[in-house]
Amino acid sequence: MYDVKSLKAEEFINDEEIQDCLRYAGENKNNRELVDEILRKAEDMKGISHREAAVLLECDMPDEIEKMFRLAKKIKDRFYGNRIVMFAPLYLSNYCVNGCTYCPYHAKNKHIARKKLTQEEVRQEVIALQDMGHKRLALEAGEDPVHNPIEYILECIKTIYSIKHKNGAIRRVNVNIAATTVENYRKLKEAGIGTYILFQETYNKKSYEELHPTGPKSNYAYHTEAMDRAMEGGIDDVGIGVLFGLNMYRYDFVGLLMHAEHLEAAQGVGPHTISVPRVCPADDIDVSDFSNAIPDDIFEKIVALIRIAVPYTGMIISTRESKRVREKVLQLGVSQISGGSRTSVGGYVEPEPEEENSAQFDVTDQRSLDEVIDWLLEMGFIPSFCTACYREGRTGDRFMSLLKAGQISNCCQPNALMTLKEYLMDYASDKTREDGEKLIEKELVNVASDKVREITREHLKDIAEGKRDFRF
């Protein structure tokens, strides 16, 4: 039985409800009156249900799809403006005991180079990331209780936060590691992590079990219920996502929205972020083995509809996607992107030799962080390195209440400009600095009030003079 508040995976992600929802969507995909009714409801920017979103996904009327895209952009602008948060992944270890068929880290892969960073190597990688200008990291590690116990992850977090190099510092560490216990989530919270991220890969239980034949990750319920345990352990912000292309995208789209609805209903706050990775080539992985891979136009529509259905969530896209695709989805809902990324264990200090390839997936967008920053500036976006909300306690329901009320931009807009200024002064190329200065001056007029604008100008002047007495 479907129960959005249940803490049992097969009740809040209920197969019967999803199948019925998909049938309903198929029957109504050309029901223009219903589609328009759903879009009118969505214009209130309070979200729509998974069932309503499924109808929009199934709809193939070009003029209605165009309405969806315009509305998605409007909603994104309302909640996140033209700010784009920057981050980079840091892979700590690719040792893994799971048998996931879509991931090159699977235990049976005997030719991938297995690596694990020492604390000194973590330090060197972080300094290299700081020298690029990064302030926010997403830690990644395979699941291996011997090589990657929770104590190792905690030690890495402590090391990362301790490193102050020139004007660089990592101000927020998000963590993407395997589902674990409430006790371990408490330890992560105490270590000062930002968002705990865990992708479901697929919400279809049968497909999930086929894709995860061995290892602790094969336990569908334990994995699917991880976010509830994380929040029980005190973690305010969680990030969900599926790996589109593993299973039928319609099923996983509905399951993803049901998970967001469940967290809102059962925990009082929905997902801080939703990620939208797609299956892509990697060592020992051929995308042609996955018949459910989705084309760009469907992917773009999915991004737009997630933004419409869950207007408050941050949306993340990685360097899996090309420059062209990233450019499109930035207009439709994405609010966070990675730049200058390496998906191998190590590789920021110096490129990894081909024979020692340890990457989890191939990077499609291989531009440097500075190139990505200037690209965003040219499109009129504000690349933001701000992490102030986490140090000021604006997390979980406190952050969401400000966001939903439209007040968070009072903090985010000036902080985005000031962290961009930091980047321009400390790390940018001449062209990027010139483009950034023009954008900052242009965007100052959009700061909430005269008083905040004056304070922002004072801080921008301090940054230009090399003062770093405050942090964002």
Tab-separated table of C-alpha atoms in Angstrom:
chain	number	residue	atom	x	y	z
A	1	MET	CA	0.000	0.000	0.000
A	2	TYR	CA	1.258	3.480	-0.882
A	3	ASP	CA	1.960	5.650	2.172
A	4	VAL	CA	3.978	8.812	1.658
A	5	LYS	CA	4.776	9.073	5.397
A	6	SER	CA	5.815	5.448	5.880
A	7	LEU	CA	9.440	4.745	6.684
A	8	LYS	CA	9.323	1.486	4.701
A	9	ALA	CA	10.830	1.757	1.233
A	10	GLU	CA	8.217	-0.312	-0.582
A	11	GLU	CA	5.426	1.806	0.895
A	12	PHE	CA	6.726	5.314	0.152
A	13	ILE	CA	8.147	4.116	-3.198
A	14	ASN	CA	5.223	1.885	-4.051
A	15	ASP	CA	5.380	-0.077	-7.308
A	16	GLU	CA	1.605	-0.340	-7.676
A	17	GLU	CA	1.237	3.433	-7.280
A	18	ILE	CA	3.956	4.079	-9.862
A	19	GLN	CA	2.474	1.650	-12.384
A	20	ASP	CA	-0.994	3.155	-11.917
A	21	CYS	CA	0.472	6.634	-12.244
A	22	LEU	CA	2.186	5.716	-15.528
A	23	ARG	CA	-1.029	4.237	-16.916
A	24	TYR	CA	-2.886	7.423	-15.979
A	25	ALA	CA	-0.210	9.539	-17.647
A	26	GLY	CA	-0.357	7.480	-20.830
A	27	GLU	CA	-4.126	7.798	-20.997
A	28	ASN	CA	-3.966	11.592	-20.557
A	29	LYS	CA	-0.872	12.594	-22.503
A	30	ASN	CA	-3.019	14.345	-25.161
A	31	ASN	CA	-5.546	15.741	-22.673
A	32	ARG	CA	-4.797	19.400	-23.325
A	33	GLU	CA	-7.306	20.602	-20.757
A	34	LEU	CA	-5.656	18.541	-18.000
A	35	VAL	CA	-2.134	19.521	-19.083
A	36	ASP	CA	-3.059	23.211	-18.988
A	37	GLU	CA	-4.717	22.761	-15.601
A	38	ILE	CA	-1.542	21.208	-14.200
A	39	LEU	CA	0.605	23.998	-15.646
A	40	ARG	CA	-1.689	26.639	-14.167
A	41	LYS	CA	-1.302	24.982	-10.777
A	42	ALA	CA	2.469	24.870	-11.249
A	43	GLU	CA	2.546	28.629	-11.850
A	44	ASP	CA	1.931	29.069	-8.102
A	45	MET	CA	5.481	27.695	-7.697
A	46	LYS	CA	4.506	25.387	-4.852
A	47	GLY	CA	5.166	22.218	-6.809
A	48	ILE	CA	2.987	19.534	-8.351
A	49	SER	CA	2.451	15.876	-7.462
A	50	HIS	CA	4.306	12.953	-8.969
A	51	ARG	CA	1.112	11.959	-10.794
A	52	GLU	CA	0.694	15.405	-12.315
A	53	ALA	CA	4.356	15.545	-13.293
A	54	ALA	CA	4.036	12.132	-14.980
A	55	VAL	CA	1.273	13.514	-17.218
A	56	LEU	CA	3.529	16.395	-18.265
A	57	LEU	CA	6.405	14.007	-18.948
A	58	GLU	CA	4.217	11.837	-21.177
A	59	CYS	CA	2.716	14.820	-23.025
A	60	ASP	CA	4.209	15.131	-26.511
A	61	MET	CA	2.410	18.250	-27.768
A	62	PRO	CA	5.191	20.672	-28.853
A	63	ASP	CA	3.399	23.852	-27.780
A	64	GLU	CA	2.693	22.417	-24.314
A	65	ILE	CA	6.304	21.284	-23.943
A	66	GLU	CA	7.416	24.811	-24.780
A	67	LYS	CA	5.133	26.098	-22.007
A	68	MET	CA	6.816	23.669	-19.607
A	69	PHE	CA	10.266	24.939	-20.541
A	70	ARG	CA	9.259	28.578	-20.121
A	71	LEU	CA	7.695	27.853	-16.738
A	72	ALA	CA	10.728	25.877	-15.557
A	73	LYS	CA	12.986	28.834	-16.370
A	74	LYS	CA	10.604	31.220	-14.599
A	75	ILE	CA	10.570	29.046	-11.462
A	76	LYS	CA	14.334	28.636	-11.478
A	77	ASP	CA	14.800	32.396	-11.787
A	78	ARG	CA	12.325	32.981	-8.953
A	79	PHE	CA	14.083	30.712	-6.449
A	80	TYR	CA	17.736	30.770	-7.547
A	81	GLY	CA	18.043	33.755	-9.828
A	82	ASN	CA	21.066	33.662	-12.109
A	83	ARG	CA	23.398	32.244	-9.443
A	84	ILE	CA	25.213	28.994	-10.226
A	85	VAL	CA	26.976	27.276	-7.327
A	86	MET	CA	30.360	25.738	-8.165
A	87	PHE	CA	31.875	22.549	-6.753
A	88	ALA	CA	34.303	19.752	-7.554
A	89	PRO	CA	34.298	16.040	-6.714
A	90	LEU	CA	37.202	14.541	-4.789
A	91	TYR	CA	37.532	10.769	-5.101
A	92	LEU	CA	39.189	9.307	-2.011
A	93	SER	CA	39.191	5.605	-2.868
A	94	ASN	CA	37.825	3.257	-5.522
A	95	TYR	CA	38.076	0.102	-3.448
A	96	CYS	CA	34.587	-1.416	-3.439
A	97	VAL	CA	32.982	-4.726	-2.445
A	98	ASN	CA	29.761	-4.250	-4.409
A	99	GLY	CA	28.897	-5.882	-7.717
A	100	CYS	CA	27.084	-2.981	-9.418
A	101	THR	CA	26.908	-3.828	-13.121
A	102	TYR	CA	27.035	-0.198	-14.321
A	103	CYS	CA	30.044	0.970	-12.279
A	104	PRO	CA	33.712	0.220	-13.065
A	105	TYR	CA	34.462	0.053	-9.343
A	106	HIS	CA	32.579	-3.253	-9.071
A	107	ALA	CA	34.471	-5.913	-7.160
A	108	LYS	CA	34.949	-8.256	-10.146
A	109	ASN	CA	36.766	-5.623	-12.215
A	110	LYS	CA	40.360	-6.850	-11.898
A	111	HIS	CA	42.051	-4.483	-14.379
A	112	ILE	CA	41.065	-1.095	-13.008
A	113	ALA	CA	43.803	0.488	-10.898
A	114	ARG	CA	42.714	0.389	-7.246
A	115	LYS	CA	43.771	3.430	-5.269
A	116	LYS	CA	43.209	5.056	-1.901
A	117	LEU	CA	44.529	8.496	-0.980
A	118	THR	CA	46.730	8.854	2.068
A	119	GLN	CA	46.117	11.918	4.236
A	120	GLU	CA	49.155	13.589	2.671
A	121	GLU	CA	47.752	12.858	-0.787
A	122	VAL	CA	44.383	14.257	0.312
A	123	ARG	CA	46.233	17.380	1.444
A	124	GLN	CA	48.001	17.779	-1.900
A	125	GLU	CA	44.801	17.226	-3.886
A	126	VAL	CA	42.952	19.800	-1.777
A	127	ILE	CA	45.716	22.373	-2.249
A	128	ALA	CA	45.500	21.798	-6.018
A	129	LEU	CA	41.727	22.336	-5.846
A	130	GLN	CA	42.196	25.460	-3.741
A	131	ASP	CA	44.682	26.759	-6.286
A	132	MET	CA	41.949	26.465	-8.925
A	133	GLY	CA	39.621	28.501	-6.690
A	134	HIS	CA	37.290	25.813	-5.375
A	135	LYS	CA	35.624	26.272	-1.977
A	136	ARG	CA	33.167	23.358	-2.002
A	137	LEU	CA	33.907	19.655	-2.485
A	138	ALA	CA	31.860	16.489	-2.875
A	139	LEU	CA	33.716	13.514	-1.404
A	140	GLU	CA	33.342	10.196	-3.226
A	141	ALA	CA	34.432	6.722	-2.165
A	142	GLY	CA	33.579	3.125	-2.968
A	143	GLU	CA	31.999	0.919	-0.320
A	144	ASP	CA	34.622	-1.199	1.398
A	145	PRO	CA	34.539	-1.685	5.186
A	146	VAL	CA	38.239	-2.610	5.245
A	147	HIS	CA	39.747	0.066	2.985
A	148	ASN	CA	37.143	2.814	3.421
A	149	PRO	CA	35.677	2.572	6.941
A	150	ILE	CA	33.805	5.557	8.348
A	151	GLU	CA	36.909	6.452	10.383
A	152	TYR	CA	38.852	6.975	7.132
A	153	ILE	CA	36.140	9.265	5.733
A	154	LEU	CA	36.066	11.269	8.977
A	155	GLU	CA	39.849	11.614	8.990
A	156	CYS	CA	39.749	12.889	5.395
A	157	ILE	CA	37.097	15.474	6.283
A	158	LYS	CA	39.210	16.676	9.212
A	159	THR	CA	42.258	16.940	6.965
A	160	ILE	CA	40.355	18.885	4.291
A	161	TYR	CA	38.952	21.451	6.709
A	162	SER	CA	42.378	21.960	8.288
A	163	ILE	CA	44.111	23.104	5.089
A	164	LYS	CA	44.555	26.849	4.620
A	165	HIS	CA	46.706	27.576	1.581
A	166	LYS	CA	47.349	31.165	0.446
A	167	ASN	CA	43.812	32.625	0.264
A	168	GLY	CA	42.281	29.184	-0.268
A	169	ALA	CA	40.116	27.136	2.059
A	170	ILE	CA	37.491	24.455	1.536
A	171	ARG	CA	34.451	25.855	3.316
A	172	ARG	CA	31.971	23.056	2.707
A	173	VAL	CA	32.457	19.307	2.330
A	174	ASN	CA	29.522	17.347	0.970
A	175	VAL	CA	29.731	13.576	1.219
A	176	ASN	CA	28.595	10.918	-1.239
A	177	ILE	CA	29.268	7.550	0.357
A	178	ALA	CA	27.313	4.319	0.724
A	179	ALA	CA	24.197	3.983	2.859
A	180	THR	CA	25.179	3.550	6.494
A	181	THR	CA	23.865	3.555	10.057
A	182	VAL	CA	22.265	6.326	12.098
A	183	GLU	CA	25.343	6.266	14.347
A	184	ASN	CA	27.654	6.858	11.394
A	185	TYR	CA	25.456	9.651	10.092
A	186	ARG	CA	25.767	11.305	13.502
A	187	LYS	CA	29.544	11.078	13.163
A	188	LEU	CA	29.382	12.733	9.737
A	189	LYS	CA	27.194	15.479	11.173
A	190	GLU	CA	29.664	16.048	14.014
A	191	ALA	CA	32.478	16.238	11.457
A	192	GLY	CA	30.757	19.241	9.911
A	193	ILE	CA	29.622	17.909	6.561
A	194	GLY	CA	27.266	19.893	4.394
A	195	THR	CA	24.906	17.744	2.340
A	196	TYR	CA	24.806	13.954	2.470
A	197	ILE	CA	24.322	12.701	-1.079
A	198	LEU	CA	23.224	9.245	-2.157
A	199	PHE	CA	21.888	8.246	-5.553
A	200	GLN	CA	19.209	5.599	-5.725
A	201	GLU	CA	20.363	4.553	-9.228
A	202	THR	CA	16.862	3.125	-9.880
A	203	TYR	CA	13.665	2.967	-7.828
A	204	ASN	CA	12.430	-0.181	-9.553
A	205	LYS	CA	13.109	-2.898	-6.970
A	206	LYS	CA	13.385	-5.723	-9.482
A	207	SER	CA	15.770	-3.791	-11.728
A	208	TYR	CA	17.689	-2.545	-8.685
A	209	GLU	CA	18.361	-6.082	-7.497
A	210	GLU	CA	19.443	-7.182	-10.980
A	211	LEU	CA	21.828	-4.226	-11.245
A	212	HIS	CA	23.220	-4.864	-7.736
A	213	PRO	CA	23.622	-8.660	-7.598
A	214	THR	CA	26.184	-8.769	-4.785
A	215	GLY	CA	27.493	-6.706	-1.905
A	216	PRO	CA	25.789	-4.644	0.803
A	217	LYS	CA	24.314	-2.276	-1.781
A	218	SER	CA	22.126	-5.124	-3.039
A	219	ASN	CA	19.769	-4.491	-0.086
A	220	TYR	CA	17.132	-2.309	-1.774
A	221	ALA	CA	15.268	-1.310	1.385
A	222	TYR	CA	18.397	-0.404	3.368
A	223	HIS	CA	19.646	1.763	0.531
A	224	THR	CA	16.309	3.449	-0.195
A	225	GLU	CA	15.667	4.254	3.467
A	226	ALA	CA	19.132	5.793	3.958
A	227	MET	CA	17.952	9.401	3.815
A	228	ASP	CA	15.539	8.850	6.691
A	229	ARG	CA	18.384	7.423	8.780
A	230	ALA	CA	20.637	10.321	7.788
A	231	MET	CA	18.057	12.839	8.948
A	232	GLU	CA	17.489	10.845	12.132
A	233	GLY	CA	21.254	11.164	12.650
A	234	GLY	CA	20.950	14.941	12.537
A	235	ILE	CA	21.951	15.678	8.964
A	236	ASP	CA	19.740	18.571	7.846
A	237	ASP	CA	20.473	18.543	4.122
A	238	VAL	CA	20.295	15.462	1.921
A	239	GLY	CA	20.677	15.068	-1.827
A	240	ILE	CA	18.945	12.422	-3.937
A	241	GLY	CA	19.136	11.339	-7.570
A	242	VAL	CA	18.833	8.462	-10.006
A	243	LEU	CA	21.202	7.311	-12.736
A	244	PHE	CA	19.022	7.863	-15.761
A	245	GLY	CA	19.428	5.141	-18.359
A	246	LEU	CA	19.641	2.142	-16.021
A	247	ASN	CA	15.885	1.611	-15.934
A	248	MET	CA	12.877	3.031	-17.753
A	249	TYR	CA	13.166	6.771	-17.250
A	250	ARG	CA	9.439	7.287	-16.676
A	251	TYR	CA	9.470	4.903	-13.716
A	252	ASP	CA	12.522	6.475	-12.124
A	253	PHE	CA	11.255	9.999	-12.728
A	254	VAL	CA	8.089	9.202	-10.763
A	255	GLY	CA	10.033	7.350	-8.069
A	256	LEU	CA	12.396	10.302	-7.650
A	257	LEU	CA	9.500	12.703	-7.103
A	258	MET	CA	7.832	10.275	-4.690
A	259	HIS	CA	11.049	10.190	-2.670
A	260	ALA	CA	11.082	14.002	-2.520
A	261	GLU	CA	7.424	14.000	-1.414
A	262	HIS	CA	8.197	11.368	1.212
A	263	LEU	CA	11.040	13.368	2.765
A	264	GLU	CA	8.850	16.469	2.901
A	265	ALA	CA	5.981	14.538	4.499
A	266	ALA	CA	7.930	12.287	6.876
A	267	GLN	CA	10.899	14.499	7.797
A	268	GLY	CA	9.440	17.966	7.366
A	269	VAL	CA	11.899	19.028	4.670
A	270	GLY	CA	12.471	17.765	1.157
A	271	PRO	CA	15.788	17.112	-0.595
A	272	HIS	CA	18.283	19.953	-0.528
A	273	THR	CA	19.488	18.817	-3.940
A	274	ILE	CA	18.443	16.513	-6.762
A	275	SER	CA	21.117	15.259	-9.156
A	276	VAL	CA	20.429	14.072	-12.694
A	277	PRO	CA	23.359	11.916	-13.878
A	278	ARG	CA	23.050	9.749	-16.995
A	279	VAL	CA	24.825	6.488	-17.759
A	280	CYS	CA	28.060	7.245	-19.599
A	281	PRO	CA	31.139	5.290	-20.743
A	282	ALA	CA	33.762	4.154	-18.230
A	283	ASP	CA	36.367	1.448	-17.727
A	284	ASP	CA	34.669	-1.952	-18.160
A	285	ILE	CA	31.320	-0.222	-18.881
A	286	ASP	CA	29.712	0.073	-22.329
A	287	VAL	CA	26.619	2.275	-22.438
A	288	SER	CA	25.235	0.147	-25.264
A	289	ASP	CA	24.674	-2.550	-22.639
A	290	PHE	CA	21.935	-0.350	-21.167
A	291	SER	CA	18.952	-0.206	-23.505
A	292	ASN	CA	17.150	2.481	-21.488
A	293	ALA	CA	19.608	5.286	-22.261
A	294	ILE	CA	17.745	8.538	-22.899
A	295	PRO	CA	18.332	11.154	-25.621
A	296	ASP	CA	19.109	14.799	-24.923
A	297	ASP	CA	15.600	16.105	-25.586
A	298	ILE	CA	14.048	13.748	-23.031
A	299	PHE	CA	16.811	14.530	-20.552
A	300	GLU	CA	16.188	18.267	-20.895
A	301	LYS	CA	12.469	17.734	-20.380
A	302	ILE	CA	13.148	15.714	-17.221
A	303	VAL	CA	15.264	18.551	-15.810
A	304	ALA	CA	12.530	21.086	-16.557
A	305	LEU	CA	9.835	18.953	-14.931
A	306	ILE	CA	11.865	18.264	-11.799
A	307	ARG	CA	12.234	22.024	-11.430
A	308	ILE	CA	8.472	22.466	-11.859
A	309	ALA	CA	7.570	19.621	-9.485
A	310	VAL	CA	10.154	20.408	-6.768
A	311	PRO	CA	10.722	24.158	-7.211
A	312	TYR	CA	12.750	24.624	-4.025
A	313	THR	CA	15.423	21.993	-4.600
A	314	GLY	CA	18.930	22.702	-5.824
A	315	MET	CA	19.622	20.806	-9.038
A	316	ILE	CA	23.050	19.424	-9.864
A	317	ILE	CA	24.658	18.425	-13.145
A	318	SER	CA	28.194	17.111	-13.460
A	319	THR	CA	30.876	17.000	-16.132
A	320	ARG	CA	29.323	13.752	-17.384
A	321	GLU	CA	27.370	16.051	-19.680
A	322	SER	CA	28.700	18.070	-22.604
A	323	LYS	CA	28.999	21.841	-22.721
A	324	ARG	CA	25.958	22.000	-25.032
A	325	VAL	CA	23.717	19.954	-22.744
A	326	ARG	CA	24.880	21.803	-19.646
A	327	GLU	CA	24.181	25.128	-21.335
A	328	LYS	CA	20.625	24.036	-22.125
A	329	VAL	CA	19.720	22.669	-18.693
A	330	LEU	CA	21.175	25.685	-16.872
A	331	GLN	CA	18.246	27.574	-18.366
A	332	LEU	CA	15.728	24.920	-17.312
A	333	GLY	CA	16.487	24.279	-13.672
A	334	VAL	CA	20.090	23.375	-12.835
A	335	SER	CA	21.576	25.554	-10.077
A	336	GLN	CA	24.857	23.748	-9.260
A	337	ILE	CA	27.585	22.483	-11.567
A	338	SER	CA	31.059	21.048	-11.253
A	339	GLY	CA	34.043	22.489	-13.073
A	340	GLY	CA	37.585	21.327	-13.757
A	341	SER	CA	36.583	17.905	-12.412
A	342	ARG	CA	38.571	14.696	-12.105
A	343	THR	CA	36.674	11.459	-11.536
A	344	SER	CA	39.747	9.411	-10.711
A	345	VAL	CA	41.345	8.845	-7.327
A	346	GLY	CA	43.841	11.660	-7.434
A	347	GLY	CA	44.500	13.558	-10.649
A	348	TYR	CA	44.239	17.168	-9.517
A	349	VAL	CA	47.911	17.427	-8.590
A	350	GLU	CA	48.995	15.845	-11.868
A	351	PRO	CA	47.103	13.953	-14.604
A	352	GLU	CA	46.676	10.238	-14.087
A	353	PRO	CA	48.630	7.991	-16.506
A	354	GLU	CA	46.366	6.001	-18.832
A	355	GLU	CA	47.688	2.698	-17.520
A	356	GLU	CA	46.698	3.739	-13.992
A	357	ASN	CA	43.166	4.814	-14.895
A	358	SER	CA	40.968	4.830	-11.777
A	359	ALA	CA	38.118	7.016	-13.058
A	360	GLN	CA	34.520	6.189	-12.212
A	361	PHE	CA	33.267	7.668	-15.476
A	362	ASP	CA	34.578	9.588	-18.474
A	363	VAL	CA	34.474	13.373	-18.204
A	364	THR	CA	32.761	14.927	-21.225
A	365	ASP	CA	33.195	18.581	-20.282
A	366	GLN	CA	36.968	18.771	-19.816
A	367	ARG	CA	37.335	22.544	-19.575
A	368	SER	CA	39.266	24.107	-16.709
A	369	LEU	CA	37.412	25.793	-13.868
A	370	ASP	CA	38.431	29.203	-15.210
A	371	GLU	CA	37.033	28.353	-18.645
A	372	VAL	CA	33.756	27.215	-17.079
A	373	ILE	CA	33.564	30.385	-14.959
A	374	ASP	CA	34.069	32.642	-17.979
A	375	TRP	CA	31.519	30.643	-19.973
A	376	LEU	CA	28.963	31.216	-17.217
A	377	LEU	CA	29.795	34.924	-17.086
A	378	GLU	CA	29.319	35.238	-20.835
A	379	MET	CA	25.830	33.749	-20.455
A	380	GLY	CA	24.965	36.217	-17.685
A	381	PHE	CA	25.193	33.796	-14.763
A	382	ILE	CA	26.893	34.575	-11.450
A	383	PRO	CA	29.307	31.753	-10.555
A	384	SER	CA	28.973	31.463	-6.777
A	385	PHE	CA	31.387	29.964	-4.261
A	386	CYS	CA	29.226	30.974	-1.295
A	387	THR	CA	28.857	28.581	1.642
A	388	ALA	CA	27.648	31.069	4.273
A	389	CYS	CA	24.302	29.395	4.941
A	390	TYR	CA	25.958	26.353	6.463
A	391	ARG	CA	28.082	28.295	8.910
A	392	GLU	CA	25.152	30.550	9.832
A	393	GLY	CA	22.837	27.616	10.515
A	394	ARG	CA	20.591	28.233	7.509
A	395	THR	CA	20.162	24.538	6.762
A	396	GLY	CA	17.309	22.050	6.560
A	397	ASP	CA	13.879	23.556	7.211
A	398	ARG	CA	15.430	26.929	8.115
A	399	PHE	CA	16.964	27.229	4.666
A	400	MET	CA	13.850	25.889	2.941
A	401	SER	CA	11.505	28.285	4.733
A	402	LEU	CA	13.602	31.248	3.590
A	403	LEU	CA	13.847	29.852	0.087
A	404	LYS	CA	10.126	29.177	-0.260
A	405	ALA	CA	9.356	32.664	1.052
A	406	GLY	CA	11.661	34.184	-1.570
A	407	GLN	CA	13.931	35.706	1.086
A	408	ILE	CA	17.084	33.633	0.660
A	409	SER	CA	18.209	35.788	-2.264
A	410	ASN	CA	18.745	38.631	0.236
A	411	CYS	CA	21.705	36.571	1.471
A	412	CYS	CA	22.672	34.689	-1.675
A	413	GLN	CA	22.881	37.514	-4.196
A	414	PRO	CA	25.437	39.692	-2.351
A	415	ASN	CA	27.387	36.652	-1.136
A	416	ALA	CA	27.558	35.261	-4.662
A	417	LEU	CA	28.973	38.546	-5.907
A	418	MET	CA	31.528	38.712	-3.097
A	419	THR	CA	32.744	35.136	-3.561
A	420	LEU	CA	32.960	35.737	-7.298
A	421	LYS	CA	35.081	38.807	-6.513
A	422	GLU	CA	37.356	36.635	-4.363
A	423	TYR	CA	37.774	34.227	-7.259
A	424	LEU	CA	38.502	37.030	-9.721
A	425	MET	CA	41.157	38.566	-7.487
A	426	ASP	CA	42.875	35.339	-6.484
A	427	TYR	CA	42.578	32.878	-9.384
A	428	ALA	CA	41.018	34.220	-12.590
A	429	SER	CA	42.658	34.756	-15.965
A	430	ASP	CA	42.714	38.323	-17.289
A	431	LYS	CA	39.698	37.775	-19.556
A	432	THR	CA	37.647	36.098	-16.853
A	433	ARG	CA	38.527	38.898	-14.402
A	434	GLU	CA	37.450	41.549	-16.892
A	435	ASP	CA	34.185	39.768	-17.679
A	436	GLY	CA	33.513	39.145	-13.997
A	437	GLU	CA	34.062	42.753	-12.955
A	438	LYS	CA	31.564	43.894	-15.586
A	439	LEU	CA	28.982	41.393	-14.369
A	440	ILE	CA	29.438	42.362	-10.705
A	441	GLU	CA	28.858	46.030	-11.467
A	442	LYS	CA	25.804	45.171	-13.526
A	443	GLU	CA	24.361	42.845	-10.877
A	444	LEU	CA	24.831	45.212	-7.929
A	445	VAL	CA	21.636	47.002	-8.930
A	446	ASN	CA	19.719	43.771	-8.251
A	447	VAL	CA	20.864	43.531	-4.624
A	448	ALA	CA	17.840	43.635	-2.320
A	449	SER	CA	18.164	47.048	-0.669
A	450	ASP	CA	20.242	50.200	-0.651
A	451	LYS	CA	21.739	49.274	2.720
A	452	VAL	CA	22.722	45.751	1.623
A	453	ARG	CA	24.082	47.172	-1.630
A	454	GLU	CA	26.260	49.618	0.317
A	455	ILE	CA	27.589	46.849	2.577
A	456	THR	CA	28.252	44.675	-0.463
A	457	ARG	CA	30.218	47.444	-2.140
A	458	GLU	CA	32.311	47.897	1.021
A	459	HIS	CA	33.114	44.188	1.157
A	460	LEU	CA	33.936	44.130	-2.565
A	461	LYS	CA	36.370	46.974	-1.972
A	462	ASP	CA	37.941	45.087	0.954
A	463	ILE	CA	38.394	41.993	-1.207
A	464	ALA	CA	40.008	44.073	-3.943
A	465	GLU	CA	42.465	45.385	-1.336
A	466	GLY	CA	43.356	41.871	-0.242
A	467	LYS	CA	41.405	41.759	3.012
A	468	ARG	CA	40.052	38.349	3.976
A	469	ASP	CA	38.699	39.021	7.456
A	470	PHE	CA	35.277	37.556	6.668
A	471	ARG	CA	34.102	34.358	5.026
A	472	PHE	CA	31.079	33.562	2.922
